[in-house]
Short mmCIF file of C-alpha atoms in Angstrom, two decimals:
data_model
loop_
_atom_site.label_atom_id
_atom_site.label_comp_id
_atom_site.label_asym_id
_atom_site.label_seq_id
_atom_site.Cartn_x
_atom_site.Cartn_y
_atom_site.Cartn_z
CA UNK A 1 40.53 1.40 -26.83
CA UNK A 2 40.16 -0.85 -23.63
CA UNK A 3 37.07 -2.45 -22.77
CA UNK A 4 35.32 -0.78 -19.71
CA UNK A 5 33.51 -2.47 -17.38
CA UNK A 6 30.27 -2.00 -16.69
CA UNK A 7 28.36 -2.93 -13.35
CA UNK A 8 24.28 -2.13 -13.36
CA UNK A 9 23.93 -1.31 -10.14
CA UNK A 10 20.23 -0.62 -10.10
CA UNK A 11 19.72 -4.19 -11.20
CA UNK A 12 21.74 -5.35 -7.84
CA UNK A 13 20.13 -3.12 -5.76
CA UNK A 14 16.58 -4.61 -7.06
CA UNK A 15 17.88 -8.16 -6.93
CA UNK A 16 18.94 -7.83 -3.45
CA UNK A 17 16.31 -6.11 -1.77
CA UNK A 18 13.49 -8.98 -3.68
CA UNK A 19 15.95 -11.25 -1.83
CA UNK A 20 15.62 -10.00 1.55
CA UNK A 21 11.58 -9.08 0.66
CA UNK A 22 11.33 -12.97 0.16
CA UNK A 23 12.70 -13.66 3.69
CA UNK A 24 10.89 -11.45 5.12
CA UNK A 25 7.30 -12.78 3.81
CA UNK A 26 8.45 -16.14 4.73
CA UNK A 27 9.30 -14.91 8.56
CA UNK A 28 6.15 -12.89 8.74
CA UNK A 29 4.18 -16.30 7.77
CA UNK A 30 5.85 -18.14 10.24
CA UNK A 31 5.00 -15.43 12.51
CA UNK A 32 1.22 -15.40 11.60
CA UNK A 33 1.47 -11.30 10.98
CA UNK A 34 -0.14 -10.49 7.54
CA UNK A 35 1.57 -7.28 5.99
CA UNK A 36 -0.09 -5.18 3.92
CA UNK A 37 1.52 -2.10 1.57
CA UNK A 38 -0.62 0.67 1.21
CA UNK A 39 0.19 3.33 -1.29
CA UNK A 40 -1.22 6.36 -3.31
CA UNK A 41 -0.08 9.97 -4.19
CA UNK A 42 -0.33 12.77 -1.10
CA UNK A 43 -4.08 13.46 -0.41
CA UNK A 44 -5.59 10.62 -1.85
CA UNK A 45 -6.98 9.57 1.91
CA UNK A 46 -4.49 7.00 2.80
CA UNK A 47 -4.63 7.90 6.57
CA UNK A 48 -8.58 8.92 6.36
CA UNK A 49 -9.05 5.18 4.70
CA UNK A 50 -6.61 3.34 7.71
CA UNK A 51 -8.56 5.00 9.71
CA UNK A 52 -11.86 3.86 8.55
CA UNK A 53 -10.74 0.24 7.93
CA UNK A 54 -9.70 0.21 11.35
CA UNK A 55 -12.74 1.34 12.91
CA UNK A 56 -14.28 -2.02 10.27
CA UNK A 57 -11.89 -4.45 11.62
CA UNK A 58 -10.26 -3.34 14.90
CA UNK A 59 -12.09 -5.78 16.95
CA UNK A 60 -11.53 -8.72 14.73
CA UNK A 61 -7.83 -8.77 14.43
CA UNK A 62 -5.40 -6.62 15.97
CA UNK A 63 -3.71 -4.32 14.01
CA UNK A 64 -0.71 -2.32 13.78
CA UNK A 65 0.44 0.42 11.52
CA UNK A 66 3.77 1.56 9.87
CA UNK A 67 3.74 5.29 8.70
CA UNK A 68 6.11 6.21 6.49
CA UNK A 69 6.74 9.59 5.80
CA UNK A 70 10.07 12.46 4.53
CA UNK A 71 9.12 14.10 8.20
CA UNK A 72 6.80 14.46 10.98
CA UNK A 73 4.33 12.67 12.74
CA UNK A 74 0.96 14.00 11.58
CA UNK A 75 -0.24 10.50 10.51
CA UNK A 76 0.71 8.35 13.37
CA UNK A 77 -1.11 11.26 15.88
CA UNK A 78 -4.11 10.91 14.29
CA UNK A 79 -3.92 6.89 13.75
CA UNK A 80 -3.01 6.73 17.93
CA UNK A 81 -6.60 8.09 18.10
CA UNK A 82 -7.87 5.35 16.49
CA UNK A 83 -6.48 2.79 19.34
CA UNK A 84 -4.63 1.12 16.98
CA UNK A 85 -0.87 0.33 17.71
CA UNK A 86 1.33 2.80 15.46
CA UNK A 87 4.84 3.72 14.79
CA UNK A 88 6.61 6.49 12.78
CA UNK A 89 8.97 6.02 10.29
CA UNK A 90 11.30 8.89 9.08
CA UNK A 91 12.65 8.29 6.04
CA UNK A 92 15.28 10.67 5.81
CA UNK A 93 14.22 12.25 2.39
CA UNK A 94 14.08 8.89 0.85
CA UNK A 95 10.74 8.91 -1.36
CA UNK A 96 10.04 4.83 -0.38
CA UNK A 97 10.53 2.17 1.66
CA UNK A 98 12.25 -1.21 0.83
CA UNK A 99 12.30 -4.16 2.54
CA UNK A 100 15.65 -3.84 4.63
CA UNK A 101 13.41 -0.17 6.17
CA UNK A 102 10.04 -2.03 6.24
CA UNK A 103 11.75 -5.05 8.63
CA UNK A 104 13.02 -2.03 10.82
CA UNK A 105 9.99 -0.52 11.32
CA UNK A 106 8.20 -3.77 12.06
CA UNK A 107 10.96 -4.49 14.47
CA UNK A 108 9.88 -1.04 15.62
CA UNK A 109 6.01 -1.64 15.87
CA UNK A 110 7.46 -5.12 17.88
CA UNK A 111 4.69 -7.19 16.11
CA UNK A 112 4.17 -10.04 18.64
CA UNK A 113 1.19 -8.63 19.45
CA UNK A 114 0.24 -7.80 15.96
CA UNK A 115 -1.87 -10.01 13.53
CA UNK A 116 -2.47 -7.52 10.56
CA UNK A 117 0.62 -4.63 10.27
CA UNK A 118 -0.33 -2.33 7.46
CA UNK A 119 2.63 -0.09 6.30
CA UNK A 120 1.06 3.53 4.73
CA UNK A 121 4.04 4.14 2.51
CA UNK A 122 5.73 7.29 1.59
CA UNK A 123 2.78 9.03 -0.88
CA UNK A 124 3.81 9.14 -4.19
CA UNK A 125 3.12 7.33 -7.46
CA UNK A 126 6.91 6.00 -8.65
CA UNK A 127 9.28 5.28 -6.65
CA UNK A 128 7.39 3.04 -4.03
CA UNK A 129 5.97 0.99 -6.81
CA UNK A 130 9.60 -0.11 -7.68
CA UNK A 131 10.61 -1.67 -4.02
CA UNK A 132 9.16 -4.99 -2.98
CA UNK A 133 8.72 -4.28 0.83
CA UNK A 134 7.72 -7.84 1.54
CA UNK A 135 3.85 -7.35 1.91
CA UNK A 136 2.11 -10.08 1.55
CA UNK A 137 -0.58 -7.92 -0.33
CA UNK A 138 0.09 -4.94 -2.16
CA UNK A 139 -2.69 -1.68 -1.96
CA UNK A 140 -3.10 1.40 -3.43
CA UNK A 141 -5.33 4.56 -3.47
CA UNK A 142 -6.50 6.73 -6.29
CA UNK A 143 -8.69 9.28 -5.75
CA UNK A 144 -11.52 11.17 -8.10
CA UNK A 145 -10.05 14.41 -8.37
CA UNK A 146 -6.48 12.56 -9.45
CA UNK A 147 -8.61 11.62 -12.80
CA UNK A 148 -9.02 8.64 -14.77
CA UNK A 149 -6.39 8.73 -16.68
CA UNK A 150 -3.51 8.09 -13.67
CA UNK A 151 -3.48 4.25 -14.77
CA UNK A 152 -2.13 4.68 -18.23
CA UNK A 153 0.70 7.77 -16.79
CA UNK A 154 1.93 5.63 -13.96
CA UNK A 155 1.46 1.79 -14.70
CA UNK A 156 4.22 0.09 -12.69
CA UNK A 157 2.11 1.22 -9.55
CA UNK A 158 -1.13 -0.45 -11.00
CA UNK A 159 0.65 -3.14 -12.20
CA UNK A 160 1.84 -4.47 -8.70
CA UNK A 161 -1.62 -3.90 -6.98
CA UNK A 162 -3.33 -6.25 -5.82
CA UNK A 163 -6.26 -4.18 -4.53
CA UNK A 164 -6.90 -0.25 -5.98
CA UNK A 165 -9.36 1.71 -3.78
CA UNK A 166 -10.80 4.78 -6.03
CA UNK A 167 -11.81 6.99 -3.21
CA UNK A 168 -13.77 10.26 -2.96
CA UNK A 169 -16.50 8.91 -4.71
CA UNK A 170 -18.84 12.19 -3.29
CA UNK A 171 -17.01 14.28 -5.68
CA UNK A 172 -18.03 12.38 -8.92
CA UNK A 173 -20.35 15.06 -9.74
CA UNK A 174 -17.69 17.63 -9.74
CA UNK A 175 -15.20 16.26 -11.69
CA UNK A 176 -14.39 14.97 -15.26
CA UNK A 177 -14.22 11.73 -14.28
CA UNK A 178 -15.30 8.05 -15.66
CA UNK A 179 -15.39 5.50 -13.24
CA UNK A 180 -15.52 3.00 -16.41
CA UNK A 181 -13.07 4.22 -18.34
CA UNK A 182 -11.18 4.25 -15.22
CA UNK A 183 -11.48 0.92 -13.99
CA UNK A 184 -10.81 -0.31 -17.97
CA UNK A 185 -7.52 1.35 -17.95
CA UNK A 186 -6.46 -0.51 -14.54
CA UNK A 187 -7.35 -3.80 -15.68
CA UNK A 188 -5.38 -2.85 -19.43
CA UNK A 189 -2.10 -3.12 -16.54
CA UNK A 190 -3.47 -5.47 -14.13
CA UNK A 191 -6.71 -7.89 -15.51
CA UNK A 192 -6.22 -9.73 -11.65
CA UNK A 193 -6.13 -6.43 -10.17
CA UNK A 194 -9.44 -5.85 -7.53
CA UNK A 195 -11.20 -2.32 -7.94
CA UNK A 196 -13.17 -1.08 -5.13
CA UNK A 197 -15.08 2.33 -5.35
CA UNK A 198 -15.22 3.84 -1.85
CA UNK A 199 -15.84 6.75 -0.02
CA UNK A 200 -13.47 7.36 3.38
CA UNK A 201 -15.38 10.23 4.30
CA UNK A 202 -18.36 8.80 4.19
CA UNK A 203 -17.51 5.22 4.28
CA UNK A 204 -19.29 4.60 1.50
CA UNK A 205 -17.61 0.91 0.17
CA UNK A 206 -15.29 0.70 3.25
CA UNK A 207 -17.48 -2.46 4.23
CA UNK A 208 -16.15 -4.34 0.91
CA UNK A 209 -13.07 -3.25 1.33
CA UNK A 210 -12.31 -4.38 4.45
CA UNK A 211 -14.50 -8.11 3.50
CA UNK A 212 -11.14 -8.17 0.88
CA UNK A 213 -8.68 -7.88 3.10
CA UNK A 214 -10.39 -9.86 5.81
CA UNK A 215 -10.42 -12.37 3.37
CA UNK A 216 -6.94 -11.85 1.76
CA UNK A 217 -5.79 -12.48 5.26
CA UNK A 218 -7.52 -15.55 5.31
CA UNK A 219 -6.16 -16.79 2.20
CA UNK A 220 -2.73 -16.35 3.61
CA UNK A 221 -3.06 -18.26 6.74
CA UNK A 222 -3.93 -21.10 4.65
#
């Protein structure tokens, strides 16, 4: 029988878009614009949470945000409300973005005027944890009524994070979860990985979180 060749095309696909993720952390350094990836499963509070961190740091650095969705434009409507400069991006049923989309939709946003550009990605637990959008931090949401237990059934996504945000801390009371046990199984895939308790409805921890990413910003600019 003749040998059949066999080309892993999932492997080029990754290799390629880590290439063009690389260039385009090293143009958005030269640029000064700090990127930020900002993920979590539908209803976490991604939007409620940009919108509290902007109301935080809106007047210290001007900001610009990416949102990433199958359809619609429910998110950017109600981040346009917060002042902030915002964009839409329609992915086209695609269930992520990847670098090659991400570098469109900050050519979109037009970022000269832009020194933080957060990109909400499209809300779901897998397949935006496997494409390196060229953030220069990576973020993610999990909230109380998601349980505990989401670290040890997804850990690709917890293992990228730089920064996870366990949100709808009001609701403690009403659900099985353990905050400890919790933030054990994050650090059991990511020891470096920051855990911040907040609240977006209340804004409960939002100070902290935005003293991070003030300060992961700072980092960056060397």
């Amino acid at each position: 029988m003749a040998d059949v060749r066999i080309l892993e095309i999932k492997q080029s696909v990754f290799a390629d878009n880590d290439r063009q993720a690389e260039e385009l952390r090293r143009e958005l350094k030269e640029k000064g614009v700090f990127l930020l990836n900002l993920m979590s499963s539908p209803g976490s509070g991604k939007t409620t949470t940009l919108m509290r961190t902007i109301e935080a740091i809106g007047e210290k650095v001007r900001i610009g945000v990416m949102e990433a969705d199958i359809d619609s434009d429910v998110d950017a409507r109600t981040i346009a409300k917060s002042g902030a400069k915002v964009i839409q991006l329609h992915t086209g049923g695609m269930c992520h973005l990847d670098a090659a989309m991400t570098r469109q939709g900050l050519e979109g946003l037009e970022t000269g005027d832009v020194e933080l550009a957060i990109l909400e990605n499209v809300g779901n637990l897998v397949c935006p944890a496997e494409f390196d959008t060229g953030a220069c931090k990576n973020a993610m949401i999990l909230s109380v009524p998601e349980g505990d237990d989401k670290p040890l059934k997804y850990p690709l996504m917890f293992s990228i994070c730089d920064v996870v945000l366990i949100n709808k801390i009001d609701v403690l009371p009403y659900f099985d979860f353990d905050m400890e046990k919790c933030v054990k199984n994050i650090h059991m895939r990511n020891p470096e990985a920051k855990v911040i308790p907040i609240c977006a409805k209340t804004g409960e921890g939002i100070d902290k979180w935005a003293d991070w990413l003030m300060e992961q910003r700072k980092i960056w600019r060397g």
